[in-house]
Short mmCIF file of C-alpha atoms and ligand atoms in Angstrom, two decimals:
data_model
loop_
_atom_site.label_atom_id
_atom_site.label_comp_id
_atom_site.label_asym_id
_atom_site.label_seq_id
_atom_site.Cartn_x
_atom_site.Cartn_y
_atom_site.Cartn_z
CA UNK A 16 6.25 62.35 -12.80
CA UNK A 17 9.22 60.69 -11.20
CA UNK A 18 7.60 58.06 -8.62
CA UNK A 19 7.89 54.97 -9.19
CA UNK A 20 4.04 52.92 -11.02
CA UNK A 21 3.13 49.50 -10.36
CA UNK A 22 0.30 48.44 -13.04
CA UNK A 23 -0.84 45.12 -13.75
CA UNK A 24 -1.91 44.63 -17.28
CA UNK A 25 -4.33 42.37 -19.21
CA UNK A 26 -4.37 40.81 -22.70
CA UNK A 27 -7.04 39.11 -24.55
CA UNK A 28 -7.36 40.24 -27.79
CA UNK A 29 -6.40 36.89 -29.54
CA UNK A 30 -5.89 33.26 -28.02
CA UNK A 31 -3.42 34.07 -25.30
CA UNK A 32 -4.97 35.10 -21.33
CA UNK A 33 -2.30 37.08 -19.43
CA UNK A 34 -1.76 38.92 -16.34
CA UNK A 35 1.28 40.53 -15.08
CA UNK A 36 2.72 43.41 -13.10
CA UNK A 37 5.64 45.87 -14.34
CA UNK A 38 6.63 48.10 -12.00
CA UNK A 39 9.09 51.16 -13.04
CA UNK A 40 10.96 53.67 -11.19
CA UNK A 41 12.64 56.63 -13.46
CA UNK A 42 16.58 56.29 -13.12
CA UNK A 43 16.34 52.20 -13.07
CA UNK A 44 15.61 48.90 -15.28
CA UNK A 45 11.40 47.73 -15.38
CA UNK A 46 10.82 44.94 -13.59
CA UNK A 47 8.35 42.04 -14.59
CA UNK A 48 7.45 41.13 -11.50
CA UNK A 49 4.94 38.74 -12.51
CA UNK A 50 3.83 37.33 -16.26
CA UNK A 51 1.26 34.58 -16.19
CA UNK A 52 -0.26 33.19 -19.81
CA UNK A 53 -3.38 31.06 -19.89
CA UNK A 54 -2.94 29.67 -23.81
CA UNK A 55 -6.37 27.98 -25.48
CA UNK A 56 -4.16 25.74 -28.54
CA UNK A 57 -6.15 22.91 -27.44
CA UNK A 58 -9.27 24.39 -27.29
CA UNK A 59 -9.14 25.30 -30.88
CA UNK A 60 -7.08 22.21 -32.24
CA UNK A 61 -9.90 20.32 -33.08
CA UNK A 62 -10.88 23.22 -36.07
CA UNK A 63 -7.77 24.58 -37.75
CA UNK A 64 -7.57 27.92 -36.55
CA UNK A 65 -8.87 30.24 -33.89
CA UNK A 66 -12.76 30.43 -33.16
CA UNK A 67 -13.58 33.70 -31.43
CA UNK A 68 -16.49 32.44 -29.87
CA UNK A 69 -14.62 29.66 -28.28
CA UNK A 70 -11.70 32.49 -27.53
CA UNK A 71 -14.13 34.92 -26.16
CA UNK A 72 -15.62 32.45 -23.64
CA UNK A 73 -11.80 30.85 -22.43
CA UNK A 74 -10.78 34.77 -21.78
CA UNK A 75 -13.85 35.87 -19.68
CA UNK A 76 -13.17 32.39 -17.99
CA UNK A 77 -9.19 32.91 -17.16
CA UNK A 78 -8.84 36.22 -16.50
CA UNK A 79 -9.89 36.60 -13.26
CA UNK A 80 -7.68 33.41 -12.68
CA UNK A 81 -4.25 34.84 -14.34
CA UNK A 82 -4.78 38.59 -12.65
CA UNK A 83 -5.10 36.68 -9.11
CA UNK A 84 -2.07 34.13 -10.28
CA UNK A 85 -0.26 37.44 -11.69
CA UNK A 86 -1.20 39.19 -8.03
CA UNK A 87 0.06 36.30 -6.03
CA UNK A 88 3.88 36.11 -7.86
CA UNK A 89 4.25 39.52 -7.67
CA UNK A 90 3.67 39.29 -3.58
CA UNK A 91 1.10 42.06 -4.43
CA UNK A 92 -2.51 43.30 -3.47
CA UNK A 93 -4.54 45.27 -6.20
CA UNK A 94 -3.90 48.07 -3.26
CA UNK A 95 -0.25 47.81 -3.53
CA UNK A 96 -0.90 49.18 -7.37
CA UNK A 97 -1.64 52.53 -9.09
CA UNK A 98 -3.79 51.07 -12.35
CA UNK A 99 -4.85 49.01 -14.46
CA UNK A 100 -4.15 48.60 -18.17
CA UNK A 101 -5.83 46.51 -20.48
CA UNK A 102 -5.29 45.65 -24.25
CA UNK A 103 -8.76 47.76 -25.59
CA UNK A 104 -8.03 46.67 -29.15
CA UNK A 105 -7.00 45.28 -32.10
CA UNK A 106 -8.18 41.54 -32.33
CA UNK A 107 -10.91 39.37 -31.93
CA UNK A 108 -14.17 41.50 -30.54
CA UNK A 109 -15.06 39.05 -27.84
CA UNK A 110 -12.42 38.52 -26.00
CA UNK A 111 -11.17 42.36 -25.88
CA UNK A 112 -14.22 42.80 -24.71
CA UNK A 113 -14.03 40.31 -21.88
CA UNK A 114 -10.36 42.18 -20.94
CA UNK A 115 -12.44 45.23 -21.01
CA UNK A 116 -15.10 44.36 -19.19
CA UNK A 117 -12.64 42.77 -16.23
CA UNK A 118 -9.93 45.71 -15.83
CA UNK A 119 -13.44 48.02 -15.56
CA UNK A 120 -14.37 45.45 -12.76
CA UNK A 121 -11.25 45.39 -11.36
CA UNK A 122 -11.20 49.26 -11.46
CA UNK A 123 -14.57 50.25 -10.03
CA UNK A 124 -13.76 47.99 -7.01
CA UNK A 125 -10.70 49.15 -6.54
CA UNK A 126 -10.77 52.90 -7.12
CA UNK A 127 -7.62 51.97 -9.25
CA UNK A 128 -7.07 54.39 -12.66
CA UNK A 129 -8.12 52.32 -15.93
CA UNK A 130 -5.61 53.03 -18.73
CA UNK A 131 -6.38 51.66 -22.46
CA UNK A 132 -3.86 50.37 -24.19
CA UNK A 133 -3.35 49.52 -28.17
CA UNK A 134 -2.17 45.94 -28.88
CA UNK A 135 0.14 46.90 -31.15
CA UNK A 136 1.44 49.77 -28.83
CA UNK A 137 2.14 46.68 -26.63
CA UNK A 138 4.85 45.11 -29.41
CA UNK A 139 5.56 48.37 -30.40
CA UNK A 140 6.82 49.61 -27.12
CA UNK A 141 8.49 46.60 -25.79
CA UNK A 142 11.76 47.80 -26.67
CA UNK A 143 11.91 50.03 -24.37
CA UNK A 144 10.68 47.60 -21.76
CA UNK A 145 13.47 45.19 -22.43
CA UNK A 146 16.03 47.46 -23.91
CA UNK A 147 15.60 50.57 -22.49
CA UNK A 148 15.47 51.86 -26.52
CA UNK A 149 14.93 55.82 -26.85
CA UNK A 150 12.88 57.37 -29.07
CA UNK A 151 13.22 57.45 -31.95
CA UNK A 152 13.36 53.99 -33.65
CA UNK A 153 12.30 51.24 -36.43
CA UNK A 154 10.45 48.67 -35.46
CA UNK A 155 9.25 45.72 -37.92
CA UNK A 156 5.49 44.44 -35.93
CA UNK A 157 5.21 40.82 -37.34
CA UNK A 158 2.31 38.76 -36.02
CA UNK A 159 -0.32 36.90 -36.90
CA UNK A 160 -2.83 39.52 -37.56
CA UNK A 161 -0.01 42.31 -38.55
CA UNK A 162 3.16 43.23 -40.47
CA UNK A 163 4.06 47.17 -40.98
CA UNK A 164 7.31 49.04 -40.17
CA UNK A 165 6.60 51.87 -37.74
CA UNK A 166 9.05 54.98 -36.72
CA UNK A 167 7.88 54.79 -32.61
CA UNK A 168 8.33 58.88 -32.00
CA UNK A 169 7.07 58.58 -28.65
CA UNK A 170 4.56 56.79 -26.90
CA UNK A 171 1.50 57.47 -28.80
CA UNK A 172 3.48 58.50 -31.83
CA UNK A 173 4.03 56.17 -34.89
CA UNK A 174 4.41 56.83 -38.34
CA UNK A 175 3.83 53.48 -41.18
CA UNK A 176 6.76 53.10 -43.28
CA UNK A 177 4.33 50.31 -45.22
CA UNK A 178 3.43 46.99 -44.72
CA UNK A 179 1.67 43.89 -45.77
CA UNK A 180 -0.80 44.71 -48.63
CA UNK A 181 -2.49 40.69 -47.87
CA UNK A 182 -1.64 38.27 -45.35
CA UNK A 183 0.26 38.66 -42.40
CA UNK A 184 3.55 36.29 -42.55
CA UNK A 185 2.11 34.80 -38.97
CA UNK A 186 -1.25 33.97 -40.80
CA UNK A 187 1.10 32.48 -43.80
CA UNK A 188 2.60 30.49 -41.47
CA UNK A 189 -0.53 29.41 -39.88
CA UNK A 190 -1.78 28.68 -43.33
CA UNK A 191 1.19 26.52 -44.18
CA UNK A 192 0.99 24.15 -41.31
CA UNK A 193 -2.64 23.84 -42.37
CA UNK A 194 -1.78 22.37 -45.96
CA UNK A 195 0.90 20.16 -44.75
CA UNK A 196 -0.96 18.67 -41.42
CA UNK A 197 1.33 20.33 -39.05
CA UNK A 198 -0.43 21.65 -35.58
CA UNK A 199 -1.47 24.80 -34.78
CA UNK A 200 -0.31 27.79 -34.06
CA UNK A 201 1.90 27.24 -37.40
CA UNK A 202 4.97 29.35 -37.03
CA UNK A 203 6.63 27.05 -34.19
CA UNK A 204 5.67 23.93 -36.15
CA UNK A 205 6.88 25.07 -39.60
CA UNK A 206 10.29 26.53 -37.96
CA UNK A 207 10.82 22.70 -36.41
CA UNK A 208 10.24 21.18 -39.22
CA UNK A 209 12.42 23.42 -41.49
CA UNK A 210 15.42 22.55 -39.32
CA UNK A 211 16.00 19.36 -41.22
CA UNK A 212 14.86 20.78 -44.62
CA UNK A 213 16.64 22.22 -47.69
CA UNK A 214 15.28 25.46 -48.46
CA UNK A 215 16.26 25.72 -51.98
CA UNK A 216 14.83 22.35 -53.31
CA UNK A 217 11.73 24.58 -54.34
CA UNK A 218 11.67 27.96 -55.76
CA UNK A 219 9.20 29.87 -53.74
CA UNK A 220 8.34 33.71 -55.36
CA UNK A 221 9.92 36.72 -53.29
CA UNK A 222 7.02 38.69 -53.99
CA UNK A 223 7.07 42.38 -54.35
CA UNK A 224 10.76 42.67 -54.47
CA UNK A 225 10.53 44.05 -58.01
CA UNK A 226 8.79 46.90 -56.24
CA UNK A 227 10.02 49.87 -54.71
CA UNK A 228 8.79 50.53 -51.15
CA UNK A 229 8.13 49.12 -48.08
CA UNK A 230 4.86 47.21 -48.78
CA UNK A 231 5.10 43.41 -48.81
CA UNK A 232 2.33 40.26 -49.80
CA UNK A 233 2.28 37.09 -48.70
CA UNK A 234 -0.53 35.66 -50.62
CA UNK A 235 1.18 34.50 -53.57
CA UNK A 236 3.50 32.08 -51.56
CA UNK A 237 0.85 30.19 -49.98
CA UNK A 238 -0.63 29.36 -53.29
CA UNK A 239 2.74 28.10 -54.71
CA UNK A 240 3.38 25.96 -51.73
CA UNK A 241 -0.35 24.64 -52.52
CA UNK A 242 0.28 24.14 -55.72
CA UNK A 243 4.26 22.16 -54.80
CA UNK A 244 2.18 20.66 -52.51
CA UNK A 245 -0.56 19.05 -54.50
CA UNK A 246 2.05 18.00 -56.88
CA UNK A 247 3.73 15.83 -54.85
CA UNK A 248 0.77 14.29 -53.60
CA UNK A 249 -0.24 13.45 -56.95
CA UNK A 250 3.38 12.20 -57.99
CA UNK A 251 3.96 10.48 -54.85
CA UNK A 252 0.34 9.05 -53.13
CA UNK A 253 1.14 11.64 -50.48
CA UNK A 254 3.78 13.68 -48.81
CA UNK A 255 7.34 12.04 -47.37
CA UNK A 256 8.68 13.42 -44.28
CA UNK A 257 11.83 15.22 -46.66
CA UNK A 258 9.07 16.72 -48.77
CA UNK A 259 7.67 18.14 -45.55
CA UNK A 260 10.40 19.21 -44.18
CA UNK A 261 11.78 20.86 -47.61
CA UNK A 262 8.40 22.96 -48.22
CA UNK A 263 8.63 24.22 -44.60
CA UNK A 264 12.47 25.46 -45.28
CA UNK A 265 11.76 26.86 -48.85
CA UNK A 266 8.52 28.69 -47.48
CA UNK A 267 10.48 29.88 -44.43
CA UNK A 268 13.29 31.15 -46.54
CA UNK A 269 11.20 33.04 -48.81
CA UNK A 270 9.58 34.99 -45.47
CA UNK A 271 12.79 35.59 -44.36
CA UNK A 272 14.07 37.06 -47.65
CA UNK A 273 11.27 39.15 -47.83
CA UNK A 274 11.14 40.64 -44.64
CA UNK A 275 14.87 41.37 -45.02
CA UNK A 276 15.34 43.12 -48.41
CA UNK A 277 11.77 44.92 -47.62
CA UNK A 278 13.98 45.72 -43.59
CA UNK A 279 16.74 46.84 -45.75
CA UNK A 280 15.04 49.58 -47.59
CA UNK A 281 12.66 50.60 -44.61
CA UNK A 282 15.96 51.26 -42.53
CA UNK A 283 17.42 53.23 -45.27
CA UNK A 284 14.29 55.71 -45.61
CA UNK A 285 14.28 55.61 -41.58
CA UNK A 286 18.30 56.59 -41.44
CA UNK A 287 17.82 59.24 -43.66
CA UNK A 288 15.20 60.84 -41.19
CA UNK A 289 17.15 60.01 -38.25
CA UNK A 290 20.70 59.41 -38.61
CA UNK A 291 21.25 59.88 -34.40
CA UNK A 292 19.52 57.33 -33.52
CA UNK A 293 20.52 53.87 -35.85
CA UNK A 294 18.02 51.15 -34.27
CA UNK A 295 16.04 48.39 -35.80
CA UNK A 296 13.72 46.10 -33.79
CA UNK A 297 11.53 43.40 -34.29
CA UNK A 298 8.05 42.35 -32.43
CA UNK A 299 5.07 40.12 -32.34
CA UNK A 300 5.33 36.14 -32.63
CA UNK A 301 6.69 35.71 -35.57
CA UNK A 302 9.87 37.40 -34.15
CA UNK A 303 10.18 34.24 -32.11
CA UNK A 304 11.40 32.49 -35.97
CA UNK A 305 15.12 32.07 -34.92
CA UNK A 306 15.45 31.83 -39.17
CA UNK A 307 14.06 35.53 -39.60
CA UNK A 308 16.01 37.27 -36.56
CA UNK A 309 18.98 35.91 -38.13
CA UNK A 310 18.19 37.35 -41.22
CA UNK A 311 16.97 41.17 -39.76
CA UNK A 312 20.36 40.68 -37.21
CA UNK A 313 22.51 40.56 -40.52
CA UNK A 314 20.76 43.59 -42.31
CA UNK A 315 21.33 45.85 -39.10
CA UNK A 316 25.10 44.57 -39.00
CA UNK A 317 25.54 45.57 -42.74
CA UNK A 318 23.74 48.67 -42.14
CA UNK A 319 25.85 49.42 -38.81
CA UNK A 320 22.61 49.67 -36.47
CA UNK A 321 21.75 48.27 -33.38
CA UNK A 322 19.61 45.23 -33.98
CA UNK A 323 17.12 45.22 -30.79
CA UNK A 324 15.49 41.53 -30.38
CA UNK A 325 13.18 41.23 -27.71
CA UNK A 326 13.45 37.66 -25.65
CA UNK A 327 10.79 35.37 -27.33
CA UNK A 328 8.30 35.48 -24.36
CA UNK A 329 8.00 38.81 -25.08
CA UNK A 330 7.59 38.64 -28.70
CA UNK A 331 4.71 36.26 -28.51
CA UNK A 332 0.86 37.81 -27.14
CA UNK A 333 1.61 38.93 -22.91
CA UNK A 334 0.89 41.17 -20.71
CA UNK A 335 3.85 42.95 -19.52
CA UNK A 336 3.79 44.79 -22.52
CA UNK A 337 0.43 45.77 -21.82
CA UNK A 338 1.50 47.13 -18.35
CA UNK A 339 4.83 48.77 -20.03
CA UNK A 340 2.47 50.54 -22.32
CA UNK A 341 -0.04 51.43 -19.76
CA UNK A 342 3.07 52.78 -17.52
CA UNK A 343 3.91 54.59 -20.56
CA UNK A 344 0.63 56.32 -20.83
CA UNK A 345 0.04 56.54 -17.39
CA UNK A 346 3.54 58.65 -16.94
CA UNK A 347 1.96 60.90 -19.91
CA UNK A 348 -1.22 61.86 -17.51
CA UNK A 349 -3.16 60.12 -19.70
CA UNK A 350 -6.50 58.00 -17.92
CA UNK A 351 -9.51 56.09 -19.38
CA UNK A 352 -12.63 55.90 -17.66
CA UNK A 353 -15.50 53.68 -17.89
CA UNK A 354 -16.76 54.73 -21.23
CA UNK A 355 -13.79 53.08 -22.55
CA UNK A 356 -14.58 50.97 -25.27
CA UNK A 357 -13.10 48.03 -26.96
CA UNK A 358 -12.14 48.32 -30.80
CA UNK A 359 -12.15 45.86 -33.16
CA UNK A 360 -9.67 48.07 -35.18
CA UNK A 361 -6.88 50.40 -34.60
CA UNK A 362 -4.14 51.12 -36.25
CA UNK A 363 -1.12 53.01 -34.72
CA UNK A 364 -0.77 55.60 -37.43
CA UNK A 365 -4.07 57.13 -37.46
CA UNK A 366 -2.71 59.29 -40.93
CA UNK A 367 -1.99 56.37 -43.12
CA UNK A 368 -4.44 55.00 -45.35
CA UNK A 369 -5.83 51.54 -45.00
CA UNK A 370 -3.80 49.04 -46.01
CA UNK A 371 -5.38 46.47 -48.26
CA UNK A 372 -6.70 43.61 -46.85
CA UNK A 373 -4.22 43.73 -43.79
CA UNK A 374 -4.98 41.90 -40.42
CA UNK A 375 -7.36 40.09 -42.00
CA UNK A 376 -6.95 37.46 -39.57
CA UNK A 377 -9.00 38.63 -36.46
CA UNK A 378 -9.23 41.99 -37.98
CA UNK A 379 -6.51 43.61 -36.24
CA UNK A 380 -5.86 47.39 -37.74
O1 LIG B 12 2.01 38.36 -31.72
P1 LIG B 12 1.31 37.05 -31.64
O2 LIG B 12 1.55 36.18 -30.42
O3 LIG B 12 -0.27 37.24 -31.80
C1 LIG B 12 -0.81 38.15 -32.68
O4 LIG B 12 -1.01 37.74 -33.86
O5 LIG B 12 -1.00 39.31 -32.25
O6 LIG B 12 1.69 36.24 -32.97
C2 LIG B 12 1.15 34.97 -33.24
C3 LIG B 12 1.65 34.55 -34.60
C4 LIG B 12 1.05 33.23 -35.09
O7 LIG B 12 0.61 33.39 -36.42
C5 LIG B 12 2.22 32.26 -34.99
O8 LIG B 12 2.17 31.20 -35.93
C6 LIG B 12 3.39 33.17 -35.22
O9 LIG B 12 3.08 34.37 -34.56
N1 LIG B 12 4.62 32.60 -34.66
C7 LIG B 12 5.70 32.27 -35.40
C8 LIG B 12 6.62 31.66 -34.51
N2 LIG B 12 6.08 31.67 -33.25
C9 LIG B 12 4.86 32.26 -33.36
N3 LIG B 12 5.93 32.41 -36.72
C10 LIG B 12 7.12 31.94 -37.19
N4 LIG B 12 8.04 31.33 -36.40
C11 LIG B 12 7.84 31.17 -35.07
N5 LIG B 12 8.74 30.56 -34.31
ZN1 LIG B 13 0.17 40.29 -30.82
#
């Protein structure tokens, strides 16, 4: 198929609303010709974390909002497009549900085609969105429900390397900003606060290093900054602004070591399987962490492979990778209809086994 496809795509399967239109003609760049986000931090500030029912209502109350906002920048009528793709899975039940339930709206009024897309097909392709990446290539998927290194063979193709056998380092971070008082969502307020911090003044564990493999934990290092933490309170009355600051760099640093060294030895299994095509990228919000790009950036220089970063907007929950993946799956022939359903899980590699405990925030794969 060579014309060119306009779809606006939806995303609610966490915290973040969003509309926006990609439009792609074969031969030249996408184009984001719209991305509008609708975030609910404030909405669940108040409680520590995200509370789906809270989520699910804020989605099926901004959704109709963003698509008409995401309709109006792109200088666009719902006629002007040829579908419309919606994240139908992984996350939080409710509010993929209200995504669902709107792009089937949107559909059955407009006679527009419905394409299904996996969230993590989203992060997963948005390489090729913003770097035109061919197939194949590595990709680490780091988010708050999610951490796995995939082989993307094609658009519906992914094979596991391994991944997180606990937490996801997004949820770690989360966690972190919990113990210490720092705002929500936790990555952006632990990376801040590292800035002025010494990252070796504590020795946080590297865990699973001692292990062959690709898997990775995070567990461990939450407890020993817990356990740091509730020292220094007891020592001190409380924790000092340097103390703060130096359990946000040491925690940081550990993530970062982590996901390198584990990086390392998922790029040299991937090499080995294809040697054409040396390319390493990173997605999902915790590839916003300037700390950790740095980190994956200087693995793919010693390794001689293209490092492929997206821009942070994209790394973060939004829509235009939902419409890049429905474009995707639209140019493969590939429609949904309205017994589409939304899915709590679903993982990319449908072969691999389960990892343990993984995405157990929201319950993403
Ligand atoms: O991909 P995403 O927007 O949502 C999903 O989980 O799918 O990722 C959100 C996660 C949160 O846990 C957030 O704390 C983390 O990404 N995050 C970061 C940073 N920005 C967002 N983690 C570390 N450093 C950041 N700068
Ligand atoms: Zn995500």
């Amino acid at each position: 198929m060579t014309k060119t496809v306009t779809l606006l795509g939806l995303e609610s399967s966490c915290d973040d609303t969003a509309a926006a239109v990609v439009r792609h003609t074969p031969g030249a760049l996408p184009e984001i010709l719209s991305s509008v986000i609708a975030g609910q931090t404030d909405l669940h500030a108040d409680f520590g974390g995200i509370v789906p029912e809270i989520a699910a209502r804020a989605h099926a109350e901004k959704l109709d909002i963003c698509v008409e906002e995401a309709l109006i920048q792109a200088n666009l009528h719902l006629s002007d497009l040829d579908g419309i793709a919606v994240t139908a899975g992984p996350g939080l039940i409710g509010g993929v549900v209200a995504g669902v339930m709107c792009a089937k709206g949107l559909a059955a009024g407009s006679g527009l085609p419905l394409i299904g897309v996996n969230h993590l097909a989203g992060h997963a392709l948005t390489p090729r969105l913003t770097d035109q990446a061919p197939f194949p290539y590595l990709i680490l998927l780091v988010s708050g429900g999610h951490c796995q290194f995939l082989i993307a063979k094609g658009p519906d193709d992914f094979t596991r390397l391994g991944g997180t056998i606990d937490d996801a380092p997004g949820e770690a971070f989360d966690k972190t900003a919990k113990l210490l008082g720092l705002p929500q969502p936790g990555g952006p307020s632990v990376e801040g606060e590292a800035k002025t911090g010494d990252p070796n003044r504590f020795k946080f564990p590297r865990p699973l290093l001692d292990r062959p493999g690709c898997d990775m934990s995070f567990s461990g290092l939450k407890t020993a900054l817990l356990r740091e933490r509730d020292r220094l309170v007891a020592e001190h009355g409380g924790l000092r602004h340097a103390d703060r600051a130096d359990l946000c760099a040491g925690f940081q640093a550990a993530v970062a070591d982590v996901l390198a060294e584990k990086s390392r030895r998922a790029l040299a299994k991937y090499l080995q399987l294809s040697p054409g095509t040396p390319a390493l990228s990173v997605a999902g919000g915790v590839a916003a962490n300037m700390t950790i790009r740095g980190a994956l950036e200087s693995v793919c220089d010693d390794a001689g492979t293209t490092f492929l970063a997206p821009p942070l907007a994209l790394c973060t929950d939004n829509a235009a990778m939902i419409a890049w993946a429905g474009i995707e799956r639209f140019r493969a022939g590939e429609r949904d209809d309205m017994t589409l359903q939304a899915r709590p899980r679903w993982p990319l590699d449908q072969q691999a086994p389960a990892m343990l405990g993984s995405g157990k925030k929201g319950a993403k794969a």
